[in-house]
Tab-separated table of C-alpha atoms (C1' of nucleotides) in Angstrom:
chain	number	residue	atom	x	y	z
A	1	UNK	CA	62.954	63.285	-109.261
A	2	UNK	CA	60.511	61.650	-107.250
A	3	UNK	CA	58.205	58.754	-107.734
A	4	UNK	CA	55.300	60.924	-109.852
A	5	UNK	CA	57.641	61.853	-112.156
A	6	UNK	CA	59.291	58.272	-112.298
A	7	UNK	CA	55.755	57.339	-112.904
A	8	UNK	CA	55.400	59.915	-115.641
A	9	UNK	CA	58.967	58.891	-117.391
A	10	UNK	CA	57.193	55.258	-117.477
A	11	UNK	CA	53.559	56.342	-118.756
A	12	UNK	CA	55.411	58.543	-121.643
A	13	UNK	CA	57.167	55.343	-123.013
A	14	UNK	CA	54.497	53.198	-122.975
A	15	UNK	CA	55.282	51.223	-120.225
A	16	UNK	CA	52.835	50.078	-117.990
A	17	UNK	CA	53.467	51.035	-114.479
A	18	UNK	CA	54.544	48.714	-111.606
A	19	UNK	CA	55.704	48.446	-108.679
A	20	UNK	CA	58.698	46.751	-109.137
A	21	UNK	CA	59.345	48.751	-112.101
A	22	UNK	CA	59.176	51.593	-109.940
A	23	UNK	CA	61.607	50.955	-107.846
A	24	UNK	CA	64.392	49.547	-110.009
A	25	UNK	CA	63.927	53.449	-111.431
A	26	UNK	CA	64.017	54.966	-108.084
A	27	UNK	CA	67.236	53.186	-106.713
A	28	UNK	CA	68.919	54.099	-110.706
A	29	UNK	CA	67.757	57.653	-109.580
A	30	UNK	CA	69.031	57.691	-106.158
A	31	UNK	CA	72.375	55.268	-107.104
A	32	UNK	CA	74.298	56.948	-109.753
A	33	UNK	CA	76.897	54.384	-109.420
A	34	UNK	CA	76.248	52.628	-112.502
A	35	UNK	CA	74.966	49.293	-110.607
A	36	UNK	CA	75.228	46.347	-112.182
A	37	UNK	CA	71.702	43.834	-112.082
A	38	UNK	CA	73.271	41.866	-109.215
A	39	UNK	CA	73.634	44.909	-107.108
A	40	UNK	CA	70.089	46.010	-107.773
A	41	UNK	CA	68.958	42.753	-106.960
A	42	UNK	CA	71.023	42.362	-103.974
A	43	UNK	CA	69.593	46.192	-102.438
A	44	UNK	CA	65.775	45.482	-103.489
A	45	UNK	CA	65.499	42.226	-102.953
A	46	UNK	CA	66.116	43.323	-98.965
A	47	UNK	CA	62.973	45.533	-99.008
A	48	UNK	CA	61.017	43.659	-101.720
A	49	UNK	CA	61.271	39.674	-100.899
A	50	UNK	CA	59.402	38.452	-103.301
A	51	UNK	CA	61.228	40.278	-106.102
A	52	UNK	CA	63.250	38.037	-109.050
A	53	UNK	CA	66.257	38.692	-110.677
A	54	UNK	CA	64.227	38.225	-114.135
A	55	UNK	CA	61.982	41.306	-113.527
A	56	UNK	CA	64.936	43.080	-112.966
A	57	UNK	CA	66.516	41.742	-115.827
A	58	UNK	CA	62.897	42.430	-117.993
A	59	UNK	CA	62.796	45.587	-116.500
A	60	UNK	CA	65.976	47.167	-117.289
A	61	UNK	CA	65.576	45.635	-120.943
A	62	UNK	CA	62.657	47.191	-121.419
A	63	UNK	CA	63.829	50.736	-120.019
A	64	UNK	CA	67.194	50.333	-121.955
A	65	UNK	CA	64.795	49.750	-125.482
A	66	UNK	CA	62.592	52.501	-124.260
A	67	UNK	CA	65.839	54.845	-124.225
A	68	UNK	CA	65.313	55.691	-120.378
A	69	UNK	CA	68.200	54.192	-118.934
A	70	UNK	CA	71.717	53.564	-120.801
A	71	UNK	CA	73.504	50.794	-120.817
A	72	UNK	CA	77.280	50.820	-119.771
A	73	UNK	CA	79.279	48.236	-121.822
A	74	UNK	CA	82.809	49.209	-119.483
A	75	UNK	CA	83.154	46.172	-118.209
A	76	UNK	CA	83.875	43.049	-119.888
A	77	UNK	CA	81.568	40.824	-118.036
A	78	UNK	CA	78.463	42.546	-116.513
A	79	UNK	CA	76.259	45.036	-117.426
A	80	UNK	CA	75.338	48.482	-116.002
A	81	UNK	CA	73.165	51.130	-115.844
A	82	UNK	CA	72.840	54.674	-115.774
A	83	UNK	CA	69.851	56.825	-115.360
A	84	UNK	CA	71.600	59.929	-116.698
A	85	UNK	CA	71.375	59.788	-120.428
A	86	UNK	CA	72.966	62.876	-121.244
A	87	UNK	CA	76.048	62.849	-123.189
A	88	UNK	CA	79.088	62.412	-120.984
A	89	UNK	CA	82.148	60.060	-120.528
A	90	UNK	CA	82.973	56.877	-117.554
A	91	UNK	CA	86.427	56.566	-116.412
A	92	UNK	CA	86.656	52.995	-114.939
A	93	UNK	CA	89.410	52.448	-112.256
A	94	UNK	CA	91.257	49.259	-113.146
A	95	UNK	CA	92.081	49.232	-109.211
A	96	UNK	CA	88.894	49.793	-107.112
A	97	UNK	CA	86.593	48.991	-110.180
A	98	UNK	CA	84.675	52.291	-109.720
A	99	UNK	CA	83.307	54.206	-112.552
A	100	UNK	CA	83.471	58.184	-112.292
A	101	UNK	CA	81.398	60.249	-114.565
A	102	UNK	CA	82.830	62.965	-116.544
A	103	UNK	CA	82.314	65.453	-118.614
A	104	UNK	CA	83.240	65.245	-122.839
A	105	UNK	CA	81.962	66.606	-125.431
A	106	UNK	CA	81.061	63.878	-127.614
A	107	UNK	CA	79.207	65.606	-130.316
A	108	UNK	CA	82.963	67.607	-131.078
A	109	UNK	CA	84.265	64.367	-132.228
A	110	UNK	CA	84.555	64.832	-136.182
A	111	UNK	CA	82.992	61.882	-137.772
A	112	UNK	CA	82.856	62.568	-141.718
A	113	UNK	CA	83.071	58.738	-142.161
A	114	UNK	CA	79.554	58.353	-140.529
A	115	UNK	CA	77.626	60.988	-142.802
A	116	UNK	CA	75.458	58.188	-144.163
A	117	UNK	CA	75.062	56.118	-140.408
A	118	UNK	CA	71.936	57.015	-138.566
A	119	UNK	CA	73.769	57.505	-134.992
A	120	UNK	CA	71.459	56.560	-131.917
A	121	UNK	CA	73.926	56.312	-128.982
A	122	UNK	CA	77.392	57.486	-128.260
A	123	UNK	CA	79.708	56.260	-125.280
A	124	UNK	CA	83.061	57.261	-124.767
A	125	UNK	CA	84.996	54.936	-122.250
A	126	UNK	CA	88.485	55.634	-120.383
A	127	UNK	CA	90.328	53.007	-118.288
A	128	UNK	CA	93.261	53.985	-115.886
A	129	UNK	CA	94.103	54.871	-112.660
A	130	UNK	CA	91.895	57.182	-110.571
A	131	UNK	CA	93.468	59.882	-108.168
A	132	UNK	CA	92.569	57.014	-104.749
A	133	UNK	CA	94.431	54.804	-105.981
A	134	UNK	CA	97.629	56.036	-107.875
A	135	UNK	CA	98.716	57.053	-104.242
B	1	UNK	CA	102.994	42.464	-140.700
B	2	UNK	CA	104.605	38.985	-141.631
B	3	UNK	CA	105.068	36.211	-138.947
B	4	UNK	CA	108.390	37.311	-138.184
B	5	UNK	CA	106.975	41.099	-137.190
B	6	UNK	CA	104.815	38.827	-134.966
B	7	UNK	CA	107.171	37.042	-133.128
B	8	UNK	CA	108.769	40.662	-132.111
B	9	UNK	CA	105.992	41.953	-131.083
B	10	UNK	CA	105.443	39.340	-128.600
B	11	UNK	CA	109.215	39.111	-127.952
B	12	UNK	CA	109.227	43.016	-127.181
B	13	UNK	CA	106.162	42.352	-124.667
B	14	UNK	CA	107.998	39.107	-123.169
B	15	UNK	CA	105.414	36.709	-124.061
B	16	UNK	CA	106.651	33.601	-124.868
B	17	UNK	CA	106.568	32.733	-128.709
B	18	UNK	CA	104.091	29.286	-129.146
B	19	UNK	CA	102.859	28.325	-132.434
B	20	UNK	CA	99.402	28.989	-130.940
B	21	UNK	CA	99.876	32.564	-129.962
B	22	UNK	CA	101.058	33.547	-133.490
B	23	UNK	CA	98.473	31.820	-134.865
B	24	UNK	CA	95.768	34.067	-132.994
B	25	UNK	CA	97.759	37.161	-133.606
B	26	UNK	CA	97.861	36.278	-137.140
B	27	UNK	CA	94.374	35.796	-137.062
B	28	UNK	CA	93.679	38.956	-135.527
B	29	UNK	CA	96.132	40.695	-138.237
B	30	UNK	CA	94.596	38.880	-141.155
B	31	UNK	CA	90.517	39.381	-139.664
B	32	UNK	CA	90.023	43.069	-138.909
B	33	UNK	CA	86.262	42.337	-138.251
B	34	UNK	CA	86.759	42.381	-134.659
B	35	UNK	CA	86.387	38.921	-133.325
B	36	UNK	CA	84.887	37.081	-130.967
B	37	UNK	CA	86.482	34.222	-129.330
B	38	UNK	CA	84.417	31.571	-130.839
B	39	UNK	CA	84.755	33.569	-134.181
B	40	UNK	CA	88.665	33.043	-133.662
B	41	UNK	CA	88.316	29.632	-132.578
B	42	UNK	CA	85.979	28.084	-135.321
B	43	UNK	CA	87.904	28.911	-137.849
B	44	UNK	CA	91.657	28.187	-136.651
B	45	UNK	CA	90.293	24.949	-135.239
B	46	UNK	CA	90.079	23.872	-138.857
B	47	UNK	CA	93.258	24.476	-139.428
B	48	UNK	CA	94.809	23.684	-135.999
B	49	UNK	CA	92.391	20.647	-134.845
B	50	UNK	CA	94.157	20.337	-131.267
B	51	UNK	CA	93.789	24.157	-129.824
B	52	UNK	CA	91.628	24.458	-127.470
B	53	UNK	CA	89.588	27.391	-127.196
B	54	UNK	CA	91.028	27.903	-123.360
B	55	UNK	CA	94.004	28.343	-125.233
B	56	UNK	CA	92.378	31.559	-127.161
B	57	UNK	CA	91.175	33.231	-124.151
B	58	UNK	CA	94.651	33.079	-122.288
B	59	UNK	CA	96.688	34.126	-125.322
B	60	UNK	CA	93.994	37.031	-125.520
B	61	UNK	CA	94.163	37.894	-122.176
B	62	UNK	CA	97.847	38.058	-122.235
B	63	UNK	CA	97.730	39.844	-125.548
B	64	UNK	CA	94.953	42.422	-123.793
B	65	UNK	CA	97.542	42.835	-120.504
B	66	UNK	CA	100.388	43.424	-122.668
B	67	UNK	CA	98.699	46.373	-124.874
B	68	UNK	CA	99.665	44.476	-128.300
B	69	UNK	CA	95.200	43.903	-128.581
B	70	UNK	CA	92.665	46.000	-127.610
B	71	UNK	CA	89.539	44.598	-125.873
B	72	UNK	CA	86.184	45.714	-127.067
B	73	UNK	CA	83.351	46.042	-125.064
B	74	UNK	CA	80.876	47.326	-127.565
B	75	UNK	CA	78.580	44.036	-127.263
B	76	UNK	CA	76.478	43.417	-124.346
B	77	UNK	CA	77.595	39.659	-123.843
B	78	UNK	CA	80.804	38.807	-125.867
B	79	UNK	CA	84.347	39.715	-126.207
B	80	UNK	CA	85.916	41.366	-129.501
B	81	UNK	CA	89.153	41.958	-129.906
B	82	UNK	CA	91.082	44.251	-132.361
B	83	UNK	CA	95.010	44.017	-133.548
B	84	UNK	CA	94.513	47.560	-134.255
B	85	UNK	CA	95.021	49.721	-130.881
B	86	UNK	CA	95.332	53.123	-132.483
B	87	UNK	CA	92.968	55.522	-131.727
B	88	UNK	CA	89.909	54.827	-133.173
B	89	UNK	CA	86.012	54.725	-132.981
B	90	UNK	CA	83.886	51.937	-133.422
B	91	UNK	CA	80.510	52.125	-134.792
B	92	UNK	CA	78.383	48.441	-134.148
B	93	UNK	CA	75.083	48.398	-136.421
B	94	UNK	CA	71.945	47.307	-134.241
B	95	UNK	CA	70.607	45.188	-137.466
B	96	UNK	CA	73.797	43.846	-139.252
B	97	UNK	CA	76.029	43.858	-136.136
B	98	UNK	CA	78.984	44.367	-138.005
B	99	UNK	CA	81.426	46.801	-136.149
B	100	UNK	CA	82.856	49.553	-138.216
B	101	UNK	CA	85.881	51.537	-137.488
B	102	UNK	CA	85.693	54.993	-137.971
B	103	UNK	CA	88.620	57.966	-137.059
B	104	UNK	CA	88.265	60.156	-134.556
B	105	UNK	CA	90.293	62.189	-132.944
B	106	UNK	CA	89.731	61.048	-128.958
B	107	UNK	CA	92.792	63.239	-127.537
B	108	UNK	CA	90.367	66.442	-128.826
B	109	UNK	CA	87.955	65.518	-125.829
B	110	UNK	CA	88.469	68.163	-123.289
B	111	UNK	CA	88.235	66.069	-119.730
B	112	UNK	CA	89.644	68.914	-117.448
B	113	UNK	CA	88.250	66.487	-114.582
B	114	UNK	CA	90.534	63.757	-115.693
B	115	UNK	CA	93.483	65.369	-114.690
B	116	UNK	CA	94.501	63.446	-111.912
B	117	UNK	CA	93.599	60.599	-113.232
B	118	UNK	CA	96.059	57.691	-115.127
B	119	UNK	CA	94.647	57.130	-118.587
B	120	UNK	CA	95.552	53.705	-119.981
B	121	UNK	CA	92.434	53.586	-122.888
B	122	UNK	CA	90.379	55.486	-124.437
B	123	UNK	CA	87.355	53.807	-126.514
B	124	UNK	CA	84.903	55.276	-128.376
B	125	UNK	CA	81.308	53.312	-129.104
B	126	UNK	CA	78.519	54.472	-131.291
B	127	UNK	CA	75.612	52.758	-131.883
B	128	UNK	CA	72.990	52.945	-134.819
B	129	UNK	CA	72.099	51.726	-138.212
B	130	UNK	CA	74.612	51.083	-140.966
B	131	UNK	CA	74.297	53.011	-144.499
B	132	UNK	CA	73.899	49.007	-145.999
B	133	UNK	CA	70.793	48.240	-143.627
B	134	UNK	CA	68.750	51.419	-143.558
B	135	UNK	CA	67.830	51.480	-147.015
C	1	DA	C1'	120.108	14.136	-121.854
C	2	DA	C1'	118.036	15.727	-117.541
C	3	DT	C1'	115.647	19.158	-115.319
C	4	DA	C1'	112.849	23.096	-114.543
C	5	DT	C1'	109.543	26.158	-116.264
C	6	DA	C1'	105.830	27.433	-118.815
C	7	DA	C1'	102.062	26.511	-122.331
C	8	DT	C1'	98.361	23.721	-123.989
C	9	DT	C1'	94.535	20.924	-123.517
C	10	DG	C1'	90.002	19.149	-121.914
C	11	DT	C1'	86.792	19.072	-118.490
C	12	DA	C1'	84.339	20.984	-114.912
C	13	DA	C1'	82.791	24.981	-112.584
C	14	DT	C1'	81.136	29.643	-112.423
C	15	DC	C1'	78.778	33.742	-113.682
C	16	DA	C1'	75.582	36.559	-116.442
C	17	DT	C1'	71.687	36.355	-119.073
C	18	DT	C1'	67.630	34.481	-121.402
C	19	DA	C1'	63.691	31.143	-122.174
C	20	DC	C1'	59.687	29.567	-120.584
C	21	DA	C1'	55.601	28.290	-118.162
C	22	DA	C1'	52.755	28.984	-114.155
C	23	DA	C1'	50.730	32.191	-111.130
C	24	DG	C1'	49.395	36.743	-110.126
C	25	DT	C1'	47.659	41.519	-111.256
C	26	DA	C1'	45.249	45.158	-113.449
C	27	DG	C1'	42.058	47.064	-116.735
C	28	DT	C1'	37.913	46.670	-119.553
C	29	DA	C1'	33.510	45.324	-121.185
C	30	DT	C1'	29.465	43.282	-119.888
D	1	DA	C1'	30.471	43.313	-109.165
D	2	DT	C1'	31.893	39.443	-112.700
D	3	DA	C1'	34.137	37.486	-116.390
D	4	DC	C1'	37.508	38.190	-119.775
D	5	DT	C1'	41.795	39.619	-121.590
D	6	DA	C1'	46.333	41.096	-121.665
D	7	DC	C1'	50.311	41.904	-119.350
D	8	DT	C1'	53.667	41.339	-115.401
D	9	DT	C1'	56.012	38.800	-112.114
D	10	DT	C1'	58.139	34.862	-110.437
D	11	DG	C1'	61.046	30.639	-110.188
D	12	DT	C1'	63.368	27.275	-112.473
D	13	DA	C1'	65.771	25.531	-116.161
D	14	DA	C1'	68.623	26.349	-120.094
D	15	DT	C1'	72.137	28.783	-122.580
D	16	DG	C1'	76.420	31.149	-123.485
D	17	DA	C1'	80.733	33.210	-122.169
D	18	DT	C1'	84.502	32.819	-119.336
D	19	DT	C1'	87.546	30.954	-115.787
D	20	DA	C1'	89.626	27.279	-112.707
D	21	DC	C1'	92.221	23.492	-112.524
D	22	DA	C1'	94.904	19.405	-113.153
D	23	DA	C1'	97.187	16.441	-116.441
D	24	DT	C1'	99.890	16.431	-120.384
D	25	DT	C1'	103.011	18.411	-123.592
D	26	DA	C1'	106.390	21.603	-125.198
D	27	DT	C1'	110.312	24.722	-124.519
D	28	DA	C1'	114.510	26.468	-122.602
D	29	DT	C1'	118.502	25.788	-119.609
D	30	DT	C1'	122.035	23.413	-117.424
DNA sequence: AATATAATTGTAATCATTACAAAGTAGTAT
DNA sequence: ATACTACTTTGTAATGATTACAATTATATT
């Protein structure tokens, strides 16, 4: 994806372009490592000095509401954020903390409970050990 | 489950029985609404006047490390915590914010990448609207 | 009963997030 | 182009959740 269609992801949900909105979209697009807002603000705020932690913090709110962006709820503390919204499952590493991507199919799961609960996101969450650090 | 089922559950996990930490398990066996710290703490402090809520988050945490409570993440900000750690989903209403529990069956998820990988939890989170608030 | 070990408590510190007001930016109508 | 309006960005302050830490208290062991 590059920044037109960014720009066209924005304009389709009604939110007005910027330039710092831009770019928190671009570095979700080009770090699919499930940053957290510090991280963002740690990367952008080298290239962008004037840039605040709030319009991160506005931003991904408003591209979280706007369904563009998911947010990860794996860790106890901090918030993340994914740009892939498709259906699939994070495995967080209780050693190095990183969170792999994999694939599940959610909508298998049997849910007759939920026939009468409009359903608007899914997440399925594993904790462990990953293969780097069981060693 | 009675006190005494209590106290051998922590005595199996070598926690150290205190009148505190059966107090919070209790409360986590009587309240299956999923609670939050301050939930936990509001209302035993009526009963117990001297615990201190520092007291709730280490006999969570130790509860958490020693798999007798399950953590839940479902909630941007806070902490829940659930006496049940079967395997179960849990559904959290975007207008009531109650958390429901719902079954599914999370060993049916096919994760052929996970295979290398040490599973220690599995958690399942929808989000949506509740049958009570989307009348 | 004396001692060692661990738990509890209260306060202070930290970290993530939100509230808010001032300043800046862009778009629109005149 | 100018003035007006609405929205965004920014920085600081406030809030809320959680942890750190040291003093006190409780428990278990000798």
């Amino acid at each position: 994806m590059n920044i037109n269609d960014l720009t066209n992801k924005l304009k389709e949900k009604n939110i007005k372009v910027s330039f710092q909105r831009i770019k928190v979209l671009e570095y979700l697009n080009n770090n699919r490592t499930h940053p957290t807002v510090d991280q963002i603000y740690n990367d952008l705020h080298l290239e962008i000095t004037s840039l605040s932690r709030t319009t991160i913090y506005n931003t991904l709110n408003a591209l979280v509401e706007s369904g563009l962006v998911k947010l990860i709820t794996i860790d106890d503390n901090t918030s993340r954020y994914d740009i892939d919204t498709r259906n699939h499952g994070h495995f967080k590493c209780q050693t190095c903390k990183n969170i792999y991507d994999f694939k599940v199919n959610i909508d298998s799961l049997s849910e007759k409970e939920l026939k009468d609960f409009e359903i608007n996101s899914k997440d399925v969450y594993f904790k462990g050990i990953c293969p780097n650090c069981s060693i």
